[in-house]
Coordinates of C-alpha atoms in Angstrom, one line a residue:
X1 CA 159.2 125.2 29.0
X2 CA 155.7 125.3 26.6
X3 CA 155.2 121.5 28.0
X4 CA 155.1 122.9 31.5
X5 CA 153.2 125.9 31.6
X6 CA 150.5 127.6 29.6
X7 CA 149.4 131.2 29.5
X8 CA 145.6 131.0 30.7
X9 CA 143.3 134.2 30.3
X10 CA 141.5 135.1 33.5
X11 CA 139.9 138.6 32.4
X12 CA 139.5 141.1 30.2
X13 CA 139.1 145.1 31.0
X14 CA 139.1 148.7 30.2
X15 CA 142.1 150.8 31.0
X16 CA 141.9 154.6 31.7
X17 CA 142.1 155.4 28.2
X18 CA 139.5 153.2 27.5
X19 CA 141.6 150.8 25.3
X20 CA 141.0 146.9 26.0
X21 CA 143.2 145.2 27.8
X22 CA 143.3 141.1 29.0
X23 CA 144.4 139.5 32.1
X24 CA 146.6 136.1 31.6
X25 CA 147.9 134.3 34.2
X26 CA 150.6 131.5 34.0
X27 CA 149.5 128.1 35.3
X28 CA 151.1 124.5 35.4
X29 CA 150.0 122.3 32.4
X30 CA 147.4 120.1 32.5
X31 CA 146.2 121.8 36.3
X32 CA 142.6 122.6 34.7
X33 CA 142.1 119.1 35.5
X34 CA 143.2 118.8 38.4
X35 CA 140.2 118.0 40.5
X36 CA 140.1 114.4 39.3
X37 CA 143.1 114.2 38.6
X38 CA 144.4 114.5 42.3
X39 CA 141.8 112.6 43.8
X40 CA 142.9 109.5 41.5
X41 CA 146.4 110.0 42.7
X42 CA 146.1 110.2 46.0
X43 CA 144.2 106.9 45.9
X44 CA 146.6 105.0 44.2
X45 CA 149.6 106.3 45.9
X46 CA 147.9 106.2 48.9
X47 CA 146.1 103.2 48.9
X48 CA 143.4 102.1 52.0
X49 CA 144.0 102.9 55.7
X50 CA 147.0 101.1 57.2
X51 CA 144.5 100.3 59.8
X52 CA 143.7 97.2 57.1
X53 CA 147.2 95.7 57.2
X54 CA 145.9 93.4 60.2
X55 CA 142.8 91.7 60.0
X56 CA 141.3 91.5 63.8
X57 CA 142.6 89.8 66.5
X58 CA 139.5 87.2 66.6
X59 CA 141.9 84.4 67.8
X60 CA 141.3 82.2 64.5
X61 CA 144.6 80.4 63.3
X62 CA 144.9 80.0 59.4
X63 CA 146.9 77.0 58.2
X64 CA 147.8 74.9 54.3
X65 CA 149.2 72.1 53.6
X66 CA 152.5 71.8 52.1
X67 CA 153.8 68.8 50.2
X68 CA 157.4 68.4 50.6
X69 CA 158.9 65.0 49.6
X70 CA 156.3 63.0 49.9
X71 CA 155.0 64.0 52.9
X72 CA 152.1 66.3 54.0
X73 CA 152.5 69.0 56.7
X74 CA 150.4 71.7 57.9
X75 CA 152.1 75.0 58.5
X76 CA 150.3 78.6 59.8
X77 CA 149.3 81.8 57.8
X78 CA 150.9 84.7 58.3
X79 CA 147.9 87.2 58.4
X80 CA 144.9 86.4 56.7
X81 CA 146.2 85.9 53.4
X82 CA 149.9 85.0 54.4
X83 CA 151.4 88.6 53.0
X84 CA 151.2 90.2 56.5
X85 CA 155.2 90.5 56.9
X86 CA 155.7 91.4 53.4
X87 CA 153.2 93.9 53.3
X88 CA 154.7 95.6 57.2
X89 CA 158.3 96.1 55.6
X90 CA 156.8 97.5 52.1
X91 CA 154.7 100.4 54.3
X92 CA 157.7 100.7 57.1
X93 CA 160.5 100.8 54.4
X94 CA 158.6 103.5 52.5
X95 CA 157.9 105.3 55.5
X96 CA 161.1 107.8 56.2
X97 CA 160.1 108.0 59.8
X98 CA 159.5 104.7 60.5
X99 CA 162.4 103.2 58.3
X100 CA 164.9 105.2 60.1
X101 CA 164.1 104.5 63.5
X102 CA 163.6 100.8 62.6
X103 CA 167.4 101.6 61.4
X104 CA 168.2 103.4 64.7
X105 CA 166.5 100.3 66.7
X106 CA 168.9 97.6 64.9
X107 CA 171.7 99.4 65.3
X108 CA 171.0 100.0 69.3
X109 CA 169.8 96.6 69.1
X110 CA 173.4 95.6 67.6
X111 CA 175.3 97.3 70.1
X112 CA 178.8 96.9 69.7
X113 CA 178.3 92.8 68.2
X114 CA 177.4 89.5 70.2
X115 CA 181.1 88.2 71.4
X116 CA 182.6 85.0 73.1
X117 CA 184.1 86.3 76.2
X118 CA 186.4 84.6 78.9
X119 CA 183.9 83.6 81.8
X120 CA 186.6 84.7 84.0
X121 CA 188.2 87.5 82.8
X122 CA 185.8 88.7 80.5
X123 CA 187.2 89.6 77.9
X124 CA 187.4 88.3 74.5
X125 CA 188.1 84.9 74.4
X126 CA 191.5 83.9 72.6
X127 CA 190.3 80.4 72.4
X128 CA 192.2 79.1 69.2
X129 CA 189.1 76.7 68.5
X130 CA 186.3 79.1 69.5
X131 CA 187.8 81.7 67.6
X132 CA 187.9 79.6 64.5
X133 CA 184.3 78.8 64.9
X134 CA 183.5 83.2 65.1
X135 CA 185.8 83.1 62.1
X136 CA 183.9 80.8 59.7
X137 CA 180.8 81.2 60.7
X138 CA 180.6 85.5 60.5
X139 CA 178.9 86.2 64.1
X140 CA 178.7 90.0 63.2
X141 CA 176.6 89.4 59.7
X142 CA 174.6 86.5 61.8
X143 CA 173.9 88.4 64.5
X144 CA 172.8 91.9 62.8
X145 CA 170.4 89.5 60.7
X146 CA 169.0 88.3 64.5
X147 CA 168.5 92.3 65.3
X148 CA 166.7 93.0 62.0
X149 CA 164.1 89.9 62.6
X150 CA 163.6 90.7 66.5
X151 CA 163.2 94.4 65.7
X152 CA 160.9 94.2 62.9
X153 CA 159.0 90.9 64.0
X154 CA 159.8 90.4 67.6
X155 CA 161.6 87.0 66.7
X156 CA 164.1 85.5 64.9
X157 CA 164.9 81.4 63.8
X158 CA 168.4 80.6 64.0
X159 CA 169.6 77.4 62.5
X160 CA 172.5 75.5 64.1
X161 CA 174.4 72.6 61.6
X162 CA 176.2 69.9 63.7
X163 CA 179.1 67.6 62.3
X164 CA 178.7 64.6 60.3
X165 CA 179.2 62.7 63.6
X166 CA 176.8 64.8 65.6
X167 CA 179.4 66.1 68.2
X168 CA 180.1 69.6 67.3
X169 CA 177.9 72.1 66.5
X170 CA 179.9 73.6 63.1
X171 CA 177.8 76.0 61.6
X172 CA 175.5 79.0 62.8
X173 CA 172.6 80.8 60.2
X174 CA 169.9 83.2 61.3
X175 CA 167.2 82.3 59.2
X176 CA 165.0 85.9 57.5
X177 CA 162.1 85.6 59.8
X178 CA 159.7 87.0 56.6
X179 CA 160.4 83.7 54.9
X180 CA 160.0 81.3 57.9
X181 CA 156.4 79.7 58.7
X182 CA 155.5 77.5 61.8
X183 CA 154.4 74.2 61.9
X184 CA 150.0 74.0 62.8
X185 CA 150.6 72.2 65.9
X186 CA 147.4 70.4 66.6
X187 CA 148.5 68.6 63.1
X188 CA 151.7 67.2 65.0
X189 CA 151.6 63.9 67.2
X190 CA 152.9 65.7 70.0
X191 CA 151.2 68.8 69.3
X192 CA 153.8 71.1 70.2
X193 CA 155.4 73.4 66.8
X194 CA 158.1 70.4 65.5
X195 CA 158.7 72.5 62.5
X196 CA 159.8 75.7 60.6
X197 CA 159.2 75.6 57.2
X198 CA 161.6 78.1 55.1
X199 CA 161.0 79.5 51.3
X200 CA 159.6 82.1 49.5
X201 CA 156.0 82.3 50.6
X202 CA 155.1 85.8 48.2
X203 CA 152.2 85.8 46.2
X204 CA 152.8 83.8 43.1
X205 CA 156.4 82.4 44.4
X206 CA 155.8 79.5 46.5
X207 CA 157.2 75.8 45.2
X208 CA 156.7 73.5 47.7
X209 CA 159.8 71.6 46.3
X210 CA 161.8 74.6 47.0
X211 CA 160.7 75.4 50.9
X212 CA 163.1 73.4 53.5
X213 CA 161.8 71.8 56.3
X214 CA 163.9 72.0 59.5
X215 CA 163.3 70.5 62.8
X216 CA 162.8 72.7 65.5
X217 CA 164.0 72.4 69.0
X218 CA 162.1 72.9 72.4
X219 CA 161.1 76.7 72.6
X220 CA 161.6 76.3 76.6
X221 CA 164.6 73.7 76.8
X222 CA 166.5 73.6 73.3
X223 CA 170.1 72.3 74.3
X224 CA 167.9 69.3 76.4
X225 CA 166.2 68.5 73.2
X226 CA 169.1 68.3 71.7
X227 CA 171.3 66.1 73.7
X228 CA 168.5 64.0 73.9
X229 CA 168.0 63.9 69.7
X230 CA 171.4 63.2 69.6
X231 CA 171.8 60.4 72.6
X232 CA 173.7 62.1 75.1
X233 CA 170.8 62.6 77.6
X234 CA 167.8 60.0 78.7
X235 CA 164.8 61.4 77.0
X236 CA 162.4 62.2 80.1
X237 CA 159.5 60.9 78.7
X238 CA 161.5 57.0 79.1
X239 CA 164.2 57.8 81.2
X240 CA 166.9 55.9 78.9
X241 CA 168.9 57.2 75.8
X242 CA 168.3 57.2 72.1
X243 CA 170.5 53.9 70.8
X244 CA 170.8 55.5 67.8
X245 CA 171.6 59.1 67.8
X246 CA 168.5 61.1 65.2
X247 CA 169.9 61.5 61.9
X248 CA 169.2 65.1 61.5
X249 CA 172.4 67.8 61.1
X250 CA 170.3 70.8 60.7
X251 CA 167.9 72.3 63.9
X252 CA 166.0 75.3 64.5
X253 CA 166.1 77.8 67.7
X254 CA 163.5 80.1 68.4
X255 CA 164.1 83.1 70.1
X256 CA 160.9 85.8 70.8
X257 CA 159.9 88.4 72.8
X258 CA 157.2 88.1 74.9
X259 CA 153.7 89.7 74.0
X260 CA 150.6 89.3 74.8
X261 CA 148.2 86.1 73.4
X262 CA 151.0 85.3 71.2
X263 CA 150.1 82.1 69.2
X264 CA 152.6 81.7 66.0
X265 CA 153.6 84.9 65.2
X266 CA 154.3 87.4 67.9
X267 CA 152.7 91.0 67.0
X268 CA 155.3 94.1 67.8
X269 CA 154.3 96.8 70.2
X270 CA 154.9 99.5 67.5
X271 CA 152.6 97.9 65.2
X272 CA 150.1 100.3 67.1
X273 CA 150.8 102.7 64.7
X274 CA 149.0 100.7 61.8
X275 CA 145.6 100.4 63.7
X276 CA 145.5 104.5 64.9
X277 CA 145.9 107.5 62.3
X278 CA 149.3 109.0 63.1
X279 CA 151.0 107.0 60.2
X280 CA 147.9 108.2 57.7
X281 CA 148.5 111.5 58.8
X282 CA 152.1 111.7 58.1
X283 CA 151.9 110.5 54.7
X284 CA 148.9 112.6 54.1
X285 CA 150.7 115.6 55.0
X286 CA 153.4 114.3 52.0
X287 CA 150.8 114.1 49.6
X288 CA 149.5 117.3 50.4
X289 CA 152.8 119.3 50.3
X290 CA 153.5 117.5 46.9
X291 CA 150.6 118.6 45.3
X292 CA 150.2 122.3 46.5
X293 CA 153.5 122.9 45.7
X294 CA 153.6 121.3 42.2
X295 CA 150.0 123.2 41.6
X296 CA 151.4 126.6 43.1
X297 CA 154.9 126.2 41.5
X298 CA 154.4 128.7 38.8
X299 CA 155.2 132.4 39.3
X300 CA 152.1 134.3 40.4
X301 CA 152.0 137.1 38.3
X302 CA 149.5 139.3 36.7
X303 CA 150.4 139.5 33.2
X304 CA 147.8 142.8 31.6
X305 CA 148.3 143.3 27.8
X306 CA 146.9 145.4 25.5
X307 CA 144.7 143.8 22.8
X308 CA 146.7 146.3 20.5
X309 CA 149.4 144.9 21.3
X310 CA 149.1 141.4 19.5
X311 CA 148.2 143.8 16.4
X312 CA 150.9 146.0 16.5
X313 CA 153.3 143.1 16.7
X314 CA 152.1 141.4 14.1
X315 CA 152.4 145.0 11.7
X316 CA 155.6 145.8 13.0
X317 CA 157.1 142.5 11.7
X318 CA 155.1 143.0 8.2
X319 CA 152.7 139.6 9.1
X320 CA 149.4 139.7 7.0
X321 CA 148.8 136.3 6.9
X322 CA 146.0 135.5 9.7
X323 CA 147.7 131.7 10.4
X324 CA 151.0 133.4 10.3
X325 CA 149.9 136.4 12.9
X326 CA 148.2 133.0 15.0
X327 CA 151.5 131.7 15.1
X328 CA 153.6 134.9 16.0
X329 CA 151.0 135.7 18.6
X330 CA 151.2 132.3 20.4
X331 CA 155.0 133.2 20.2
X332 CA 154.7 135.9 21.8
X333 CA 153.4 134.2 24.8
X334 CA 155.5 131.8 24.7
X335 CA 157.9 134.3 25.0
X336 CA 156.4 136.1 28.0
X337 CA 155.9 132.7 29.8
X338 CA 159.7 132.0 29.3
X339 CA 160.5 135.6 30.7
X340 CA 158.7 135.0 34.5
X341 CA 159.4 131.2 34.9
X342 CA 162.4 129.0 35.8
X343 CA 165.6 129.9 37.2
X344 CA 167.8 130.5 34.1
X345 CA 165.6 133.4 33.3
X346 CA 166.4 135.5 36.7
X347 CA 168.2 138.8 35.7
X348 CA 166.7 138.6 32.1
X349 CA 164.5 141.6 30.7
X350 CA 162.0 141.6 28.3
X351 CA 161.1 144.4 25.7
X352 CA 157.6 145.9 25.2
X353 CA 156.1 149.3 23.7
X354 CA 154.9 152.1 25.5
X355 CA 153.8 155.7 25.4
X356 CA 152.9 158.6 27.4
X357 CA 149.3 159.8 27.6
X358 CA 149.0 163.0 26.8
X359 CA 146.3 163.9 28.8
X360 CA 147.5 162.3 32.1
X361 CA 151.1 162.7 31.3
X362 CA 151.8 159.0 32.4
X363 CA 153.5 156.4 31.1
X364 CA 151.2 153.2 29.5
X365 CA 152.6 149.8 29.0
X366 CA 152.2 147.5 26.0
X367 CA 152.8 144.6 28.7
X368 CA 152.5 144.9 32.0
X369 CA 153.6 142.4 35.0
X370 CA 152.6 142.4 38.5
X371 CA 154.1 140.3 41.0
X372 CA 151.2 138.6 43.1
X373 CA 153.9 136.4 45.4
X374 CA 153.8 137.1 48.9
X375 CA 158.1 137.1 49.9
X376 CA 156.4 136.6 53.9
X377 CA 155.1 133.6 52.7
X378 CA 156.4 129.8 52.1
X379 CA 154.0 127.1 50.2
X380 CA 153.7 124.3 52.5
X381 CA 154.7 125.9 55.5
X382 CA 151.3 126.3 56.9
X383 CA 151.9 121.9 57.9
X384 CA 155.3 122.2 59.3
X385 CA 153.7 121.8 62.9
X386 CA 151.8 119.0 61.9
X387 CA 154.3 117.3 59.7
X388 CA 156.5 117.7 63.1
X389 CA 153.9 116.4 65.8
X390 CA 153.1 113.4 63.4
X391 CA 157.3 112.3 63.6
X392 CA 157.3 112.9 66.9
X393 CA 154.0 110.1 67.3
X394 CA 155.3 107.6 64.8
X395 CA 159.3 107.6 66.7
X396 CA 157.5 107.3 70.2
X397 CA 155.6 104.5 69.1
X398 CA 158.7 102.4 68.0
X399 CA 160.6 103.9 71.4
X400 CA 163.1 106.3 69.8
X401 CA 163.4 110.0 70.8
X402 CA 163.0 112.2 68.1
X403 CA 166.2 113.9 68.7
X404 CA 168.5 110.5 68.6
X405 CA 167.3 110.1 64.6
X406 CA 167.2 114.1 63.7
X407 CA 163.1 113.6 63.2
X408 CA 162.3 117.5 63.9
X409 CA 164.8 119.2 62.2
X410 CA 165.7 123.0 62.8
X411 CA 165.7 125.2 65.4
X412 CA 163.4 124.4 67.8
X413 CA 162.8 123.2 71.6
X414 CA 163.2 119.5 71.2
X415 CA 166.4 120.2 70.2
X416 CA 168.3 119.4 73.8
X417 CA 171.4 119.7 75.1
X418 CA 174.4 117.0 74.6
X419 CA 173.7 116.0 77.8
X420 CA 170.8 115.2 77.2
X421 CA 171.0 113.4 74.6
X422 CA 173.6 111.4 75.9
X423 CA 171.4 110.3 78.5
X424 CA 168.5 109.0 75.8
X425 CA 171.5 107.2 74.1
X426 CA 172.5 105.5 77.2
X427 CA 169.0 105.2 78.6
X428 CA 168.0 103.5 74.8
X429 CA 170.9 101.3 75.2
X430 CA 169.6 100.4 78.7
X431 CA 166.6 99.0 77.3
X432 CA 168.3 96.5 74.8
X433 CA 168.9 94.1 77.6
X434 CA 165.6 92.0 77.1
X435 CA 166.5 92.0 73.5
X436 CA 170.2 90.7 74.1
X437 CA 169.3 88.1 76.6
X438 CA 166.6 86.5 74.2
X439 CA 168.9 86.9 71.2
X440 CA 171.3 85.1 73.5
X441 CA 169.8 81.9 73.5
X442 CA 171.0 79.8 70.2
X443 CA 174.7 80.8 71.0
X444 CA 174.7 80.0 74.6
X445 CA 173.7 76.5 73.2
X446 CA 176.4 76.2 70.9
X447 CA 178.4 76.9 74.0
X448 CA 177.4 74.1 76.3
X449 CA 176.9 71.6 73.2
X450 CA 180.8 72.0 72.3
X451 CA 182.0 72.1 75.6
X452 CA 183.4 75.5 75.8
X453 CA 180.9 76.3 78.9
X454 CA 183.4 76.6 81.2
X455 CA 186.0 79.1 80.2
X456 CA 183.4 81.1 77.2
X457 CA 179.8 82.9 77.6
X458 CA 178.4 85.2 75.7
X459 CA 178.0 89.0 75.9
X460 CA 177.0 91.8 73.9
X461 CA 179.0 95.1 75.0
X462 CA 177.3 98.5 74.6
X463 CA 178.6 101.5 73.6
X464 CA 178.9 104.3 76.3
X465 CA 178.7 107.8 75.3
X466 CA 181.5 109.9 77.7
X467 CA 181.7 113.8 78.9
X468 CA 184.3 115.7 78.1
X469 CA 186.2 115.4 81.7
X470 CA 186.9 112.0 80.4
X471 CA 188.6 113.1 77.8
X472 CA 187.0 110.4 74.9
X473 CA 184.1 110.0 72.9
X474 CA 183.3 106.4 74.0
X475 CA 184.0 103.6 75.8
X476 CA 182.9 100.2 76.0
X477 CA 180.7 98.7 78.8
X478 CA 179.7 95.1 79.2
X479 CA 176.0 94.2 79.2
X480 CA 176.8 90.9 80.7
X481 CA 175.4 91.0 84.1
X482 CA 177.5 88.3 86.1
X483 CA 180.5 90.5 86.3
X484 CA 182.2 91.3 89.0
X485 CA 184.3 93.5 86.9
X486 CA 183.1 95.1 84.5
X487 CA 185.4 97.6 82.6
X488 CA 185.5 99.7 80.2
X489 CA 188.8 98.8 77.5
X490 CA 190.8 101.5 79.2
X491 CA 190.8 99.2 82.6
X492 CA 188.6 101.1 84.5
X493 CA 185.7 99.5 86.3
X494 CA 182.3 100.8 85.5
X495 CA 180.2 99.1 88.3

């Protein structure tokens, strides 16, 4: 206990006898210095403005080389000093506002998994050979990989493997967007992005050896680029097929969502919150709550002793020796500080002198404690409202109501109804669709490529919250919007 508080005199006095009396009070080690001493913290846990994780949108493209092989390419910087993605998920991730709806936005994202369902009777295909394909190429892990890119960084690279012979499309892989750089396209012959480079592009880890190049297919017409790499279509640039099909296996899709002036690397919608203060303000508030309640932790009490006291101790226990009295006083204190802090202590008492004035009649204390705590009153407290309108800013700017991720806490008015919120859920659900159809793209590929076009699509079901009348928590509805009928797995149509 001695290495976390101290007993600090504040004052000294005169009581009604006129005996001399001093004031202590018992404060958190080390808080005398506290004026530097915060201000040093809060710098280097709080860092700069988050308003400097993007440089400004001046429209100039950074690009390096890269030696791979032998050969030279050019690919594009991820923010100014290629860290940008890195540095997004470090101050999301250590937000718990942000991380958790960024949690809540995959999972919605997610859904109930992308699936291979039977163009006609859609449901899920029991095609021996498509199955086997889901089966060894895990669509569940793949495709909640997808979610997490297109959330975080509004795209995702997904790399498709074909057979030895070029046929088949074999293999699926979502490829982390953080680790994936585009090709500088003015550097290519045909000027469009032929490649995505992938490797650990951190500060201090890049090898060039170790980052893969993989060709990337056309952004606009990817399963035509293919066919055409691989001879099964005239190229429409000469109008007759490859005679020799391109000896590549591996290729890249690109899937994004649209924003505006978009050149590599698209920029989020939430990342708003980086350029205004609510995300500052939030973690301020943090930082403030830490520190008054670590500076205001200690009991406040006023501790009055009389200076006979220390005397009279020292006497009583027969110590003459001034170093030894030195030592039996600091003891004492010791003692007085274990008495009013920490919660092992409650219930204890502690043992003092006193006597009764004879003039007076009243009693006089050797030690003397006043509580100076005020029961009404909670440290912190006073930001609760602030802390509360900041979490309801940052999960509005990544489109999540605060209620959905348990943001504001309590009792209080945002606190709605079950019907309410199972409207948010479903209208949050609602809005996936832009994300699901993009997403889509790479497996709806695969599909045509192989063949299984005709009897297989793709869809990714949602799950609908029920009422009570229906007896059931959920149910199942299909996002796919070509069918004619749609229901739920109980059979009943939910058009």
């Amino acid at each position: 206990m001695s290495d976390d508080y101290k007993l600090v005199k504040t004052g000294t006095g005169i009581d009604k006898q006129g005996r001399a009396t001093s004031s202590y009070r018992v404060m958190p080690c080390g808080v005398a210095d506290v004026g530097s001493g915060a201000q040093n913290s809060i710098s280097s846990e709080y860092g700069s403005d988050t308003s400097d994780i993007f440089d400004e949108d001046d429209g100039n493209v950074n690009y390096l080389p890269l030696e791979i092989d032998g050969k030279t390419y050019q690919y594009v910087q991820w923010g100014p000093d290629d860290q940008l993605p890195y540095r997004i998920r470090k101050t999301l991730i250590g937000n718990m506002i942000t991380a958790q709806c960024q949690q809540f936005n995959i999972i919605s994202c997610y859904g109930q998994g992308l699936r291979f369902v039977d163009r006609k009777e859609k449901k899920d295909i029991d095609d021996p050979e498509i199955l086997d394909f889901c089966l060894r190429n895990s669509l569940q892990e793949c495709f909640a990989e997808q979610s997490t890119d297109i959330k975080f960084f509004n795209f995702s690279v997904t790399c498709i493997i074909l057979s030895k012979d070029g046929k088949k499309i074999v293999q699926v892989r979502d490829k982390d967007a953080m680790y994936c750089r585009f090709e500088y396209a003015p550097s290519t012959n045909s000027g469009k992005i032929e490649h995505v480079f992938f490797g650990d592009f951190r500060m201090g880890h890049r090898e060039d050896d170790k980052v893969e190049v993989i060709p990337l297919l056309d952004y606009w017409d990817p399963l035509g680029d293919l066919e055409v790499r691989m001879g099964r279509r005239p190229d429409p640039r000469t109008g007759k097929k490859r005679p020799v099909p391109d000896k590549e296996r591996k290729f890249a899709i690109l899937s994004r969502i649209a924003t505006p002036g978009t050149q590599y690397y698209p920029m989020p919608y939430y990342t708003s919150v980086f350029r205004d203060s609510w995300l500052d303000i939030y973690r301020l508030i943090g930082i403030g709550k830490r520190f008054l309640i670590k500076n205001t932790s200690a009991p406040r009490v006023l501790i009055e002793v009389l200076d006979d006291y220390w005397n009279n101790l020292c006497d009583n226990e027969d110590i003459h020796d001034e170093k030894k009295r030195k030592e039996r006083v600091e003891q004492e204190k010791q003692n007085i500080i274990d008495f009013v802090t920490g919660v092992q202590n409650a219930g204890k008492a502690i043992v003092s002198g006193c006597y009764i004035e004879p003039v007076t009649g009243k009693e006089v204390s050797s030690v003397k404690i006043t509580n100076l705590n005020d029961p009404s009153k909670k440290e912190g407290g006073n930001w609760s409202d602030d802390m509360q309108e900041a979490a309801n800013v940052l999960c509005f700017a990544f489109g999540v109501h605060p209620n959905l991720v348990g943001a504001v806490p309590g009792k209080s008015q945002m606190n709605n109804s079950g019907s309410d919120k199972r409207e948010l859920f479903t209208l949050k659900q609602a809005q996936e669709k832009i994300f699901h159809d993009v997403m889509a793209k790479p497996y709806h590929v695969i599909l045509h490529y192989n063949g299984w076009s005709d009897r297989a699509t793709v869809d990714v079901p949602m799950i609908m919250l029920t009422t009570l009348d229906e007896n059931k928590d959920a149910k199942k509805v299909s996002g796919n919007a070509n069918s004619d009928n749609n229901e739920d797995e109980d059979g009943n149509n939910n058009n």
